[in-house]
mmCIF file of C-alpha atoms in Angstrom:
data_model
loop_
_atom_site.group_PDB
_atom_site.id
_atom_site.type_symbol
_atom_site.label_atom_id
_atom_site.label_comp_id
_atom_site.label_asym_id
_atom_site.label_seq_id
_atom_site.Cartn_x
_atom_site.Cartn_y
_atom_site.Cartn_z
ATOM 1 C CA UNK A 1 65.413 -18.131 19.619
ATOM 2 C CA UNK A 2 62.145 -17.473 17.902
ATOM 3 C CA UNK A 3 62.415 -18.301 14.287
ATOM 4 C CA UNK A 4 59.209 -16.254 13.217
ATOM 5 C CA UNK A 5 58.429 -13.030 15.043
ATOM 6 C CA UNK A 6 55.314 -11.002 14.712
ATOM 7 C CA UNK A 7 55.556 -8.191 17.035
ATOM 8 C CA UNK A 8 51.772 -6.669 16.649
ATOM 9 C CA UNK A 9 49.136 -8.983 18.346
ATOM 10 C CA UNK A 10 46.613 -6.684 17.218
ATOM 11 C CA UNK A 11 45.913 -4.038 14.482
ATOM 12 C CA UNK A 12 43.123 -1.886 13.712
ATOM 13 C CA UNK A 13 42.534 -0.068 10.211
ATOM 14 C CA UNK A 14 39.666 1.698 8.604
ATOM 15 C CA UNK A 15 37.993 0.388 5.583
ATOM 16 C CA UNK A 16 39.467 1.063 2.231
ATOM 17 C CA UNK A 17 42.755 2.183 3.985
ATOM 18 C CA UNK A 18 46.227 -0.006 3.442
ATOM 19 C CA UNK A 19 47.682 -1.485 6.596
ATOM 20 C CA UNK A 20 50.930 -3.483 6.908
ATOM 21 C CA UNK A 21 51.377 -6.654 9.214
ATOM 22 C CA UNK A 22 54.973 -6.965 10.530
ATOM 23 C CA UNK A 23 57.091 -10.360 10.247
ATOM 24 C CA UNK A 24 60.482 -10.778 11.077
ATOM 25 C CA UNK A 25 62.398 -13.992 10.611
ATOM 26 C CA UNK A 26 65.438 -15.698 11.745
ATOM 27 C CA UNK A 27 67.460 -18.523 9.736
ATOM 28 C CA UNK A 28 70.955 -19.168 8.378
ATOM 29 C CA UNK A 29 69.909 -21.389 5.727
ATOM 30 C CA UNK A 30 70.003 -19.277 2.165
ATOM 31 C CA UNK A 31 67.030 -21.449 0.830
ATOM 32 C CA UNK A 32 63.807 -20.594 2.384
ATOM 33 C CA UNK A 33 60.356 -19.604 1.757
ATOM 34 C CA UNK A 34 57.939 -17.186 3.641
ATOM 35 C CA UNK A 35 54.293 -17.592 3.548
ATOM 36 C CA UNK A 36 51.302 -15.422 4.879
ATOM 37 C CA UNK A 37 48.045 -17.130 5.872
ATOM 38 C CA UNK A 38 44.541 -15.773 7.017
ATOM 39 C CA UNK A 39 42.777 -17.509 9.558
ATOM 40 C CA UNK A 40 38.954 -16.041 9.933
ATOM 41 C CA UNK A 41 36.930 -16.759 13.125
ATOM 42 C CA UNK A 42 35.568 -20.021 11.407
ATOM 43 C CA UNK A 43 39.059 -21.368 11.963
ATOM 44 C CA UNK A 44 40.429 -22.425 8.418
ATOM 45 C CA UNK A 45 43.875 -21.649 7.289
ATOM 46 C CA UNK A 46 43.706 -19.534 3.887
ATOM 47 C CA UNK A 47 46.941 -19.335 1.862
ATOM 48 C CA UNK A 48 47.514 -15.537 0.652
ATOM 49 C CA UNK A 49 50.883 -15.127 -0.599
ATOM 50 C CA UNK A 50 54.282 -16.788 -0.751
ATOM 51 C CA UNK A 51 57.888 -15.425 -1.330
ATOM 52 C CA UNK A 52 60.868 -17.469 -1.794
ATOM 53 C CA UNK A 53 64.273 -16.443 -0.785
ATOM 54 C CA UNK A 54 65.587 -16.267 -4.212
ATOM 55 C CA UNK A 55 62.685 -14.432 -5.795
ATOM 56 C CA UNK A 56 63.970 -11.115 -6.970
ATOM 57 C CA UNK A 57 60.606 -9.451 -7.174
ATOM 58 C CA UNK A 58 58.426 -8.839 -4.185
ATOM 59 C CA UNK A 59 55.325 -11.150 -4.431
ATOM 60 C CA UNK A 60 51.845 -9.724 -5.297
ATOM 61 C CA UNK A 61 48.322 -11.453 -4.948
ATOM 62 C CA UNK A 62 45.720 -9.034 -5.866
ATOM 63 C CA UNK A 63 45.342 -6.695 -2.687
ATOM 64 C CA UNK A 64 48.084 -8.669 -0.988
ATOM 65 C CA UNK A 65 51.887 -7.629 -1.486
ATOM 66 C CA UNK A 66 54.925 -8.894 0.353
ATOM 67 C CA UNK A 67 57.518 -6.480 1.387
ATOM 68 C CA UNK A 68 60.441 -8.580 1.349
ATOM 69 C CA UNK A 69 63.604 -6.887 2.672
ATOM 70 C CA UNK A 70 66.169 -9.849 2.906
ATOM 71 C CA UNK A 71 69.075 -8.037 4.448
ATOM 72 C CA UNK A 72 66.668 -7.142 7.444
ATOM 73 C CA UNK A 73 65.217 -10.398 7.539
ATOM 74 C CA UNK A 74 61.429 -8.968 7.234
ATOM 75 C CA UNK A 75 58.700 -10.025 5.225
ATOM 76 C CA UNK A 76 55.813 -7.800 5.909
ATOM 77 C CA UNK A 77 52.338 -8.297 4.370
ATOM 78 C CA UNK A 78 50.438 -5.115 2.903
ATOM 79 C CA UNK A 79 46.933 -5.357 2.302
ATOM 80 C CA UNK A 80 45.563 -2.534 0.290
ATOM 81 C CA UNK A 81 42.077 -1.155 0.254
ATOM 82 C CA UNK A 82 41.136 -3.051 3.397
ATOM 83 C CA UNK A 83 37.661 -4.679 3.567
ATOM 84 C CA UNK A 84 35.403 -5.632 6.529
ATOM 85 C CA UNK A 85 36.093 -9.261 5.286
ATOM 86 C CA UNK A 86 39.829 -9.081 5.971
ATOM 87 C CA UNK A 87 39.171 -9.079 9.827
ATOM 88 C CA UNK A 88 40.958 -12.156 10.904
ATOM 89 C CA UNK A 89 44.136 -13.414 12.365
ATOM 90 C CA UNK A 90 46.985 -13.453 10.007
ATOM 91 C CA UNK A 91 50.110 -15.527 10.247
ATOM 92 C CA UNK A 92 53.553 -15.402 8.931
ATOM 93 C CA UNK A 93 55.258 -18.829 8.228
ATOM 94 C CA UNK A 94 58.517 -19.523 6.883
ATOM 95 C CA UNK A 95 59.478 -22.806 5.217
ATOM 96 C CA UNK A 96 62.671 -24.497 5.629
ATOM 97 C CA UNK A 97 63.748 -27.519 3.626
ATOM 98 C CA UNK A 98 65.271 -30.280 5.984
ATOM 99 C CA UNK A 99 66.491 -33.363 4.227
ATOM 100 C CA UNK A 100 63.588 -35.155 2.379
ATOM 101 C CA UNK A 101 60.923 -33.057 3.931
ATOM 102 C CA UNK A 102 60.169 -29.389 4.557
ATOM 103 C CA UNK A 103 58.056 -27.811 7.501
ATOM 104 C CA UNK A 104 56.275 -24.533 8.242
ATOM 105 C CA UNK A 105 57.058 -22.483 11.455
ATOM 106 C CA UNK A 106 54.491 -19.957 12.373
ATOM 107 C CA UNK A 107 54.678 -16.883 14.328
ATOM 108 C CA UNK A 108 52.112 -16.059 16.810
ATOM 109 C CA UNK A 109 49.825 -13.932 14.671
ATOM 110 C CA UNK A 110 48.271 -10.538 14.411
ATOM 111 C CA UNK A 111 44.572 -10.087 14.836
ATOM 112 C CA UNK A 112 43.474 -7.311 12.244
ATOM 113 C CA UNK A 113 40.092 -5.870 12.799
ATOM 114 C CA UNK A 114 38.656 -3.975 9.953
ATOM 115 C CA UNK A 115 36.428 -0.765 11.043
ATOM 116 C CA UNK A 116 33.981 1.373 9.157
ATOM 117 C CA UNK B 1 40.066 -24.720 -7.434
ATOM 118 C CA UNK B 2 41.693 -28.125 -5.816
ATOM 119 C CA UNK B 3 41.440 -28.034 -1.797
ATOM 120 C CA UNK B 4 42.580 -30.222 1.019
ATOM 121 C CA UNK B 5 39.549 -31.787 2.643
ATOM 122 C CA UNK B 6 39.398 -32.944 6.292
ATOM 123 C CA UNK B 7 36.719 -35.009 8.256
ATOM 124 C CA UNK B 8 35.300 -34.526 10.788
ATOM 125 C CA UNK B 9 35.047 -31.004 11.071
ATOM 126 C CA UNK B 10 34.441 -31.105 14.819
ATOM 127 C CA UNK B 11 34.663 -34.246 17.172
ATOM 128 C CA UNK B 12 34.348 -34.711 20.979
ATOM 129 C CA UNK B 13 36.014 -37.771 22.460
ATOM 130 C CA UNK B 14 36.292 -39.139 26.046
ATOM 131 C CA UNK B 15 39.722 -39.061 27.396
ATOM 132 C CA UNK B 16 41.614 -42.398 26.671
ATOM 133 C CA UNK B 17 39.591 -43.024 23.482
ATOM 134 C CA UNK B 18 41.033 -43.394 20.118
ATOM 135 C CA UNK B 19 40.796 -40.798 17.272
ATOM 136 C CA UNK B 20 41.313 -41.001 13.861
ATOM 137 C CA UNK B 21 41.276 -37.616 11.696
ATOM 138 C CA UNK B 22 40.918 -37.902 8.047
ATOM 139 C CA UNK B 23 42.533 -36.048 5.140
ATOM 140 C CA UNK B 24 42.150 -35.970 1.231
ATOM 141 C CA UNK B 25 44.968 -34.009 0.106
ATOM 142 C CA UNK B 26 45.335 -32.263 -3.212
ATOM 143 C CA UNK B 27 45.492 -35.058 -5.841
ATOM 144 C CA UNK B 28 48.811 -34.312 -7.669
ATOM 145 C CA UNK B 29 50.586 -33.507 -4.307
ATOM 146 C CA UNK B 30 53.290 -35.646 -2.974
ATOM 147 C CA UNK B 31 53.992 -34.104 0.618
ATOM 148 C CA UNK B 32 51.568 -34.292 3.382
ATOM 149 C CA UNK B 33 51.682 -32.877 6.799
ATOM 150 C CA UNK B 34 49.679 -32.664 10.080
ATOM 151 C CA UNK B 35 49.777 -29.340 12.272
ATOM 152 C CA UNK B 36 48.012 -28.518 15.360
ATOM 153 C CA UNK B 37 46.752 -25.218 17.184
ATOM 154 C CA UNK B 38 45.849 -25.072 20.583
ATOM 155 C CA UNK B 39 43.039 -22.568 21.118
ATOM 156 C CA UNK B 40 44.594 -19.053 20.806
ATOM 157 C CA UNK B 41 47.969 -20.417 20.174
ATOM 158 C CA UNK B 42 50.201 -20.551 17.374
ATOM 159 C CA UNK B 43 50.225 -23.436 14.718
ATOM 160 C CA UNK B 44 52.620 -26.292 15.560
ATOM 161 C CA UNK B 45 54.155 -28.618 13.174
ATOM 162 C CA UNK B 46 53.409 -32.284 14.110
ATOM 163 C CA UNK B 47 54.592 -34.482 11.107
ATOM 164 C CA UNK B 48 55.468 -34.607 7.343
ATOM 165 C CA UNK B 49 54.953 -37.629 5.286
ATOM 166 C CA UNK B 50 56.421 -38.649 1.849
ATOM 167 C CA UNK B 51 56.555 -41.717 -0.125
ATOM 168 C CA UNK B 52 54.505 -43.789 2.213
ATOM 169 C CA UNK B 53 56.862 -42.575 5.400
ATOM 170 C CA UNK B 54 57.478 -40.035 7.965
ATOM 171 C CA UNK B 55 60.247 -37.694 6.851
ATOM 172 C CA UNK B 56 60.040 -35.294 9.859
ATOM 173 C CA UNK B 57 58.402 -35.426 13.228
ATOM 174 C CA UNK B 58 58.284 -32.971 16.010
ATOM 175 C CA UNK B 59 58.704 -33.514 19.668
ATOM 176 C CA UNK B 60 54.834 -33.205 20.067
ATOM 177 C CA UNK B 61 54.585 -36.431 17.923
ATOM 178 C CA UNK B 62 55.183 -39.108 20.433
ATOM 179 C CA UNK B 63 54.175 -42.599 20.476
ATOM 180 C CA UNK B 64 50.511 -41.954 21.100
ATOM 181 C CA UNK B 65 50.439 -40.519 17.423
ATOM 182 C CA UNK B 66 50.676 -42.172 13.971
ATOM 183 C CA UNK B 67 50.077 -41.554 10.389
ATOM 184 C CA UNK B 68 48.979 -43.624 7.399
ATOM 185 C CA UNK B 69 48.165 -43.425 3.879
ATOM 186 C CA UNK B 70 45.701 -46.379 3.756
ATOM 187 C CA UNK B 71 45.175 -45.837 -0.138
ATOM 188 C CA UNK B 72 45.971 -43.749 -2.838
ATOM 189 C CA UNK B 73 43.822 -40.576 -1.506
ATOM 190 C CA UNK B 74 43.388 -40.500 2.317
ATOM 191 C CA UNK B 75 45.993 -39.502 4.703
ATOM 192 C CA UNK B 76 44.913 -40.139 8.520
ATOM 193 C CA UNK B 77 46.361 -39.118 12.185
ATOM 194 C CA UNK B 78 45.456 -41.457 14.767
ATOM 195 C CA UNK B 79 45.705 -40.519 18.283
ATOM 196 C CA UNK B 80 45.882 -43.739 20.220
ATOM 197 C CA UNK B 81 44.936 -42.652 23.709
ATOM 198 C CA UNK B 82 43.602 -38.885 23.884
ATOM 199 C CA UNK B 83 44.395 -36.797 26.662
ATOM 200 C CA UNK B 84 42.808 -33.488 27.869
ATOM 201 C CA UNK B 85 45.902 -31.540 26.265
ATOM 202 C CA UNK B 86 45.124 -32.826 22.892
ATOM 203 C CA UNK B 87 42.376 -30.684 22.467
ATOM 204 C CA UNK B 88 43.026 -28.649 19.615
ATOM 205 C CA UNK B 89 42.460 -27.852 15.858
ATOM 206 C CA UNK B 90 44.398 -30.324 13.612
ATOM 207 C CA UNK B 91 45.345 -28.973 10.195
ATOM 208 C CA UNK B 92 45.999 -31.211 7.405
ATOM 209 C CA UNK B 93 48.173 -29.612 4.719
ATOM 210 C CA UNK B 94 49.771 -30.959 1.100
ATOM 211 C CA UNK B 95 52.334 -29.548 -1.362
ATOM 212 C CA UNK B 96 53.475 -30.909 -4.792
ATOM 213 C CA UNK B 97 56.917 -30.614 -4.072
ATOM 214 C CA UNK B 98 59.332 -29.842 -0.961
ATOM 215 C CA UNK B 99 61.257 -27.047 -2.425
ATOM 216 C CA UNK B 100 61.178 -23.246 -2.122
ATOM 217 C CA UNK B 101 60.580 -22.234 -5.462
ATOM 218 C CA UNK B 102 57.607 -19.837 -6.205
ATOM 219 C CA UNK B 103 54.203 -21.435 -6.795
ATOM 220 C CA UNK B 104 55.366 -24.565 -4.418
ATOM 221 C CA UNK B 105 52.646 -23.546 -1.863
ATOM 222 C CA UNK B 106 51.349 -25.596 0.966
ATOM 223 C CA UNK B 107 48.001 -25.706 1.348
ATOM 224 C CA UNK B 108 45.826 -26.180 4.390
ATOM 225 C CA UNK B 109 42.429 -27.994 5.207
ATOM 226 C CA UNK B 110 39.764 -26.352 7.153
ATOM 227 C CA UNK B 111 40.747 -28.169 10.356
ATOM 228 C CA UNK B 112 39.338 -30.691 12.655
ATOM 229 C CA UNK B 113 38.571 -29.561 15.964
ATOM 230 C CA UNK B 114 39.161 -32.183 18.606
ATOM 231 C CA UNK B 115 37.698 -31.577 22.146
ATOM 232 C CA UNK B 116 38.797 -34.190 24.568
ATOM 233 C CA UNK B 117 36.489 -34.446 27.623
#
């Protein structure tokens, strides 16, 4: 079973509008963390926002917020006031702590295109 | 802002050749990782490294791969005898701790594109 599911392969949004990118996850571990990364066409992986499973408040970082619904196992990324520079691939990832390490499991990504 | 740096940014190598990808993690970080992304696919975990030893590795990380921290700053990924299917973007990443508390972020480098011909 997929641990991280991103069901939207591509999304379009108009400049200055808000957009929600979906992410659902599957784990039986009560301790986990959820990340969103942005990958522009140049290829680098840019950290956007993080939510720990025990965090009471939804994470926010500037124009990014994470809509964390633990019971539904969803961690959607909301980008407010979209800008042309937001056009990129967006990956949701889950961190599980295993013994002496932890690793990220990534979703398949959503390609966001911001239009004028 | 501290960052993970990787070299080379792009390398073309012949099948069967050895390749070493280099990374300088963020200085106060203790956990180091390599991930791989084949073109158009999702990012896959290869290996994690802590306290000078591998703490976990994936099925992809077979005997042709090795990692090393030869000094206090560099973290390297060696591919002993490259195959065509090793062509991918290789990301180094680091984190200060392994836990899930807020702020314990995993930071990625800009990646090294490896093309095997």
